């Protein structure tokens, strides 16, 4: 897997990815792997962390996920699901309404691939169900859109992980720095 | 209206004239039955009635040569048939009549006594002219059925009738076609023939919206007769061959215009042969034509229009399924590229397994990082070694190359550049003793991708802790 570490490389990586994966993958990757996105997300994350008095790691995680969903700008189903579930815990209807408005209605909820008569097909459908449970807001989704959402979610998660890691490292580094300074001062 | 009456009278006389022939040649008891049936159907429109009379005349003519086959009369009879067909098809065509009339006179020098038919034909001389031109282009009119179908196809090509008349003529023609099938076979399959004709007419009535080229029209017509002949088992393969020949004839005949009616007819025939429902028609027409003519396989065009490849099932269900499967496999390929190490893996189940594992690992990473950040903010004693080692491991795994971009650190690089050095120097087991939030502002200023640099170069030396690295190694 190729990573776009810095701004200059990310643009070149973007073009590389554009050449490699035309279509869906291209959009997603260029969307999520740009430095700009990381920056946006990072800032949002920092703001969220600062805003919420982090009561625990779960709050941090939720803040991080919300920030990620915000960065997605509501174009993907999982991001909308996250946002709506966070802000108002029981507003599923809003989710549906938004889905109807923003996106063309997905095909009727059919998880299975046609007729999974073979045991393989059953495995596949099972796994699709699992995947639907993993990706937020994609439980009842058809196979192709589920896979699409999963791809988008994966890229977003990767970006989130990178950003959080960098933040954590920077924080720890800063703390180390501060500690060192403190130590050296003494 | 006048036409109707005229034709009615003509029909009667034609009928009277035909009956002796019919009786003389009647190996087919169903013949009078069939054309009487045709004659009595839909006496509403003048041209329909016209068509019916011509139909009956044609059918009788067809049957008579088939039964007795006087060679000398064949071609003439055939030309007359063609003329009748042309008159049926080209109702409403406007063109100079004089020359064609004379031309037709030669064509209509048949020994068969049917002056009313001639009169009727004379009324539609324009169309006959066109037909004649077209038929003249086809020198191979030996086979009477062949010629008949050739005439039909050519008249399809030339038809410019009004919509209603077109529909009616189409319907009548369809019936005629079916009737001719039955007659040609000489089999007592009149119910089948009528059913086939009904089917064709019903189909014709349904599909009224497409345009097609002449060649596929001919091919479609060939497919349709072959398919409908498939419906009528007693009808033999020579008919199919004749149809196919006729289709070739159609291609040879330079059909000047693309006609909606023709396309409709062809489409209708195809679809009728394929026997599909409305939404799947664009696919099925193409598919049936593919099947009928064994075209080279074409790739699926786009989302809606799918063409069945050669050797594949062509019913609507399998088509839709194939489209779905292709969509799904396309998305799976995308995911395969995303997930690291999935290039070797094949198969949906295993791929999905990998994807699920990867997503779960990513989510776990987020959890870990959030925990870490939670600990960084307040000052908790945490196993920072392990966290760092984890990060190191994670950093190394997804970032196999540690790319240094010293030039990128132009803006706020200097202050940041000190960080990696410091980080490198400090052993990882130094404590995150007092990390306050104010440093975050500082960091926010440095929040360029230089952090990437920090991340990459900041931990060239760290101790790998056994803790949970095994779990993360799977990534």
CSV table of N, CA and C in Angstrom, one decimal, chain B residues 98-170:
chain,number,residue,atom,x,y,z
B,98,UNK,N,-46.8,7.1,-62.4
B,98,UNK,CA,-47.0,6.6,-63.8
B,98,UNK,C,-46.0,5.5,-64.2
B,99,UNK,N,-44.8,5.8,-63.9
B,99,UNK,CA,-43.8,4.8,-64.4
B,99,UNK,C,-44.0,3.5,-63.6
B,100,UNK,N,-44.2,3.7,-62.3
B,100,UNK,CA,-44.3,2.4,-61.6
B,100,UNK,C,-45.5,1.6,-62.0
B,101,UNK,N,-46.5,2.4,-62.4
B,101,UNK,CA,-47.7,1.6,-62.8
B,101,UNK,C,-47.4,0.8,-64.0
B,102,UNK,N,-46.8,1.4,-64.9
B,102,UNK,CA,-46.4,0.6,-66.1
B,102,UNK,C,-45.5,-0.6,-65.7
B,103,UNK,N,-44.6,-0.2,-64.8
B,103,UNK,CA,-43.6,-1.3,-64.4
B,103,UNK,C,-44.4,-2.4,-63.7
B,104,UNK,N,-45.4,-2.0,-62.9
B,104,UNK,CA,-46.1,-3.0,-62.2
B,104,UNK,C,-47.0,-3.8,-63.2
B,105,UNK,N,-47.4,-3.2,-64.2
B,105,UNK,CA,-48.2,-3.9,-65.1
B,105,UNK,C,-47.5,-5.2,-65.6
B,106,UNK,N,-46.3,-5.0,-65.9
B,106,UNK,CA,-45.5,-6.2,-66.3
B,106,UNK,C,-45.4,-7.2,-65.2
B,107,UNK,N,-45.3,-6.7,-64.0
B,107,UNK,CA,-45.2,-7.6,-62.9
B,107,UNK,C,-46.5,-8.4,-62.7
B,108,UNK,N,-47.6,-7.7,-63.0
B,108,UNK,CA,-48.8,-8.3,-62.7
B,108,UNK,C,-49.4,-9.0,-63.8
B,109,UNK,N,-48.6,-9.5,-64.7
B,109,UNK,CA,-49.1,-10.3,-65.8
B,109,UNK,C,-49.2,-11.7,-65.4
B,110,UNK,N,-50.0,-12.0,-64.5
B,110,UNK,CA,-50.1,-13.3,-63.9
B,110,UNK,C,-51.2,-14.1,-64.6
B,111,UNK,N,-51.0,-15.3,-64.7
B,111,UNK,CA,-52.1,-16.1,-65.2
B,111,UNK,C,-53.3,-16.2,-64.3
B,112,UNK,N,-53.0,-15.9,-63.0
B,112,UNK,CA,-54.1,-16.0,-62.1
B,112,UNK,C,-55.1,-14.9,-62.3
B,113,UNK,N,-56.3,-15.2,-62.2
B,113,UNK,CA,-57.3,-14.3,-62.5
B,113,UNK,C,-57.6,-13.5,-61.2
B,114,UNK,N,-57.1,-12.3,-61.2
B,114,UNK,CA,-57.4,-11.5,-60.1
B,114,UNK,C,-57.4,-10.0,-60.5
B,115,UNK,N,-58.2,-9.6,-61.3
B,115,UNK,CA,-58.3,-8.2,-61.7
B,115,UNK,C,-58.6,-7.3,-60.5
B,116,UNK,N,-59.4,-7.7,-59.6
B,116,UNK,CA,-59.6,-6.8,-58.5
B,116,UNK,C,-58.3,-6.5,-57.7
B,117,UNK,N,-57.5,-7.6,-57.7
B,117,UNK,CA,-56.3,-7.4,-57.0
B,117,UNK,C,-55.4,-6.4,-57.7
B,118,UNK,N,-55.5,-6.5,-59.0
B,118,UNK,CA,-54.7,-5.6,-59.7
B,118,UNK,C,-55.1,-4.1,-59.5
B,119,UNK,N,-56.5,-4.0,-59.4
B,119,UNK,CA,-57.0,-2.7,-59.2
B,119,UNK,C,-56.5,-2.2,-57.8
B,120,UNK,N,-56.6,-3.1,-56.9
B,120,UNK,CA,-56.2,-2.7,-55.6
B,120,UNK,C,-54.7,-2.3,-55.6
B,121,UNK,N,-54.0,-3.2,-56.3
B,121,UNK,CA,-52.5,-2.9,-56.4
B,121,UNK,C,-52.3,-1.6,-57.0
B,122,UNK,N,-53.1,-1.3,-58.0
B,122,UNK,CA,-52.9,-0.1,-58.8
B,122,UNK,C,-53.0,1.2,-57.9
B,123,UNK,N,-53.9,1.0,-56.9
B,123,UNK,CA,-54.0,2.2,-56.0
B,123,UNK,C,-52.8,2.5,-55.2
B,124,UNK,N,-52.0,1.5,-55.0
B,124,UNK,CA,-50.7,1.7,-54.2
B,124,UNK,C,-49.5,1.6,-55.1
B,125,UNK,N,-49.6,2.1,-56.2
B,125,UNK,CA,-48.5,1.9,-57.1
B,125,UNK,C,-47.2,2.5,-56.7
B,126,UNK,N,-47.3,3.6,-55.9
B,126,UNK,CA,-46.1,4.2,-55.5
B,126,UNK,C,-45.2,3.2,-54.7
B,127,UNK,N,-45.9,2.5,-53.8
B,127,UNK,CA,-45.2,1.6,-52.9
B,127,UNK,C,-44.7,0.5,-53.7
B,128,UNK,N,-45.5,0.1,-54.6
B,128,UNK,CA,-45.1,-1.0,-55.5
B,128,UNK,C,-43.8,-0.7,-56.2
B,129,UNK,N,-43.8,0.6,-56.6
B,129,UNK,CA,-42.6,1.0,-57.3
B,129,UNK,C,-41.4,0.8,-56.5
B,130,UNK,N,-41.5,1.2,-55.3
B,130,UNK,CA,-40.4,1.1,-54.4
B,130,UNK,C,-40.0,-0.3,-54.2
B,131,UNK,N,-41.0,-1.1,-54.0
B,131,UNK,CA,-40.8,-2.5,-53.8
B,131,UNK,C,-40.1,-3.1,-55.0
B,132,UNK,N,-40.6,-2.7,-56.1
B,132,UNK,CA,-40.1,-3.2,-57.3
B,132,UNK,C,-38.6,-2.9,-57.4
B,133,UNK,N,-38.3,-1.7,-57.1
B,133,UNK,CA,-36.9,-1.3,-57.2
B,133,UNK,C,-36.1,-2.1,-56.2
B,134,UNK,N,-36.7,-2.3,-55.1
B,134,UNK,CA,-35.9,-3.1,-54.1
B,134,UNK,C,-35.8,-4.6,-54.5
B,135,UNK,N,-36.9,-5.1,-55.0
B,135,UNK,CA,-36.9,-6.5,-55.4
B,135,UNK,C,-36.0,-6.7,-56.6
B,136,UNK,N,-36.0,-5.7,-57.5
B,136,UNK,CA,-35.1,-5.9,-58.6
B,136,UNK,C,-33.7,-6.0,-58.2
B,137,UNK,N,-33.4,-5.4,-57.2
B,137,UNK,CA,-32.0,-5.5,-56.7
B,137,UNK,C,-31.6,-6.9,-56.3
B,138,UNK,N,-32.7,-7.7,-56.0
B,138,UNK,CA,-32.4,-9.0,-55.6
B,138,UNK,C,-32.7,-10.0,-56.7
B,139,UNK,N,-31.6,-10.5,-57.2
B,139,UNK,CA,-31.9,-11.4,-58.4
B,139,UNK,C,-32.2,-12.8,-58.0
B,140,UNK,N,-32.1,-13.2,-56.8
B,140,UNK,CA,-32.3,-14.6,-56.4
B,140,UNK,C,-33.7,-14.7,-55.8
B,141,UNK,N,-34.6,-14.9,-56.7
B,141,UNK,CA,-36.0,-15.1,-56.2
B,141,UNK,C,-36.5,-16.5,-56.5
B,142,UNK,N,-35.6,-17.4,-56.5
B,142,UNK,CA,-36.0,-18.7,-56.9
B,142,UNK,C,-37.0,-19.3,-55.9
B,143,UNK,N,-36.5,-19.2,-54.7
B,143,UNK,CA,-37.4,-19.8,-53.6
B,143,UNK,C,-38.6,-18.9,-53.3
B,144,UNK,N,-39.7,-19.5,-53.4
B,144,UNK,CA,-40.9,-18.6,-53.3
B,144,UNK,C,-41.0,-18.0,-51.9
B,145,UNK,N,-40.8,-18.9,-50.9
B,145,UNK,CA,-40.9,-18.4,-49.6
B,145,UNK,C,-39.8,-17.3,-49.3
B,146,UNK,N,-38.7,-17.6,-49.9
B,146,UNK,CA,-37.6,-16.6,-49.8
B,146,UNK,C,-38.0,-15.3,-50.4
B,147,UNK,N,-38.6,-15.4,-51.5
B,147,UNK,CA,-38.9,-14.2,-52.2
B,147,UNK,C,-40.0,-13.5,-51.4
B,148,UNK,N,-40.9,-14.2,-50.9
B,148,UNK,CA,-42.0,-13.6,-50.1
B,148,UNK,C,-41.4,-12.9,-48.9
B,149,UNK,N,-40.5,-13.5,-48.3
B,149,UNK,CA,-39.9,-12.9,-47.1
B,149,UNK,C,-39.0,-11.7,-47.5
B,150,UNK,N,-38.4,-11.9,-48.6
B,150,UNK,CA,-37.6,-10.8,-49.1
B,150,UNK,C,-38.5,-9.6,-49.4
B,151,UNK,N,-39.6,-9.9,-50.0
B,151,UNK,CA,-40.5,-8.8,-50.3
B,151,UNK,C,-40.9,-8.1,-49.0
B,152,UNK,N,-41.2,-9.0,-48.1
B,152,UNK,CA,-41.6,-8.4,-46.8
B,152,UNK,C,-40.6,-7.5,-46.2
B,153,UNK,N,-39.4,-8.0,-46.2
B,153,UNK,CA,-38.3,-7.2,-45.6
B,153,UNK,C,-38.1,-6.0,-46.4
B,154,UNK,N,-38.2,-6.1,-47.6
B,154,UNK,CA,-37.9,-4.9,-48.4
B,154,UNK,C,-39.0,-3.9,-48.2
B,155,UNK,N,-40.2,-4.4,-48.1
B,155,UNK,CA,-41.3,-3.5,-47.9
B,155,UNK,C,-41.2,-2.9,-46.5
B,156,UNK,N,-40.7,-3.7,-45.6
B,156,UNK,CA,-40.4,-3.1,-44.3
B,156,UNK,C,-39.5,-1.9,-44.4
B,157,UNK,N,-38.5,-2.1,-45.2
B,157,UNK,CA,-37.5,-1.1,-45.4
B,157,UNK,C,-38.1,0.2,-46.0
B,158,UNK,N,-39.1,0.0,-46.8
B,158,UNK,CA,-39.5,1.2,-47.6
B,158,UNK,C,-40.8,1.8,-47.0
B,159,UNK,N,-41.3,1.2,-46.0
B,159,UNK,CA,-42.6,1.6,-45.5
B,159,UNK,C,-42.5,3.0,-44.9
B,160,UNK,N,-43.4,3.8,-45.3
B,160,UNK,CA,-43.5,5.2,-44.8
B,160,UNK,C,-44.9,5.5,-44.4
B,161,UNK,N,-45.6,4.5,-44.0
B,161,UNK,CA,-47.0,4.7,-43.8
B,161,UNK,C,-47.3,5.6,-42.6
B,162,UNK,N,-48.5,6.0,-42.5
B,162,UNK,CA,-48.9,6.8,-41.3
B,162,UNK,C,-48.9,5.8,-40.1
B,163,UNK,N,-49.0,6.4,-39.0
B,163,UNK,CA,-48.8,5.6,-37.8
B,163,UNK,C,-49.9,4.5,-37.7
B,164,UNK,N,-51.1,4.8,-37.8
B,164,UNK,CA,-52.1,3.9,-37.6
B,164,UNK,C,-52.1,2.8,-38.7
B,165,UNK,N,-52.0,3.3,-39.9
B,165,UNK,CA,-51.9,2.4,-41.0
B,165,UNK,C,-50.7,1.5,-40.8
B,166,UNK,N,-49.6,2.1,-40.3
B,166,UNK,CA,-48.4,1.3,-40.2
B,166,UNK,C,-48.7,0.1,-39.2
B,167,UNK,N,-49.3,0.6,-38.1
B,167,UNK,CA,-49.6,-0.4,-37.1
B,167,UNK,C,-50.5,-1.5,-37.7
B,168,UNK,N,-51.5,-1.1,-38.3
B,168,UNK,CA,-52.4,-2.1,-38.9
B,168,UNK,C,-51.7,-2.9,-39.9
B,169,UNK,N,-51.0,-2.3,-40.8
B,169,UNK,CA,-50.3,-3.1,-41.8
B,169,UNK,C,-49.3,-4.0,-41.2
B,170,UNK,N,-48.7,-3.5,-40.1
B,170,UNK,CA,-47.7,-4.4,-39.4
B,170,UNK,C,-48.4,-5.6,-38.9
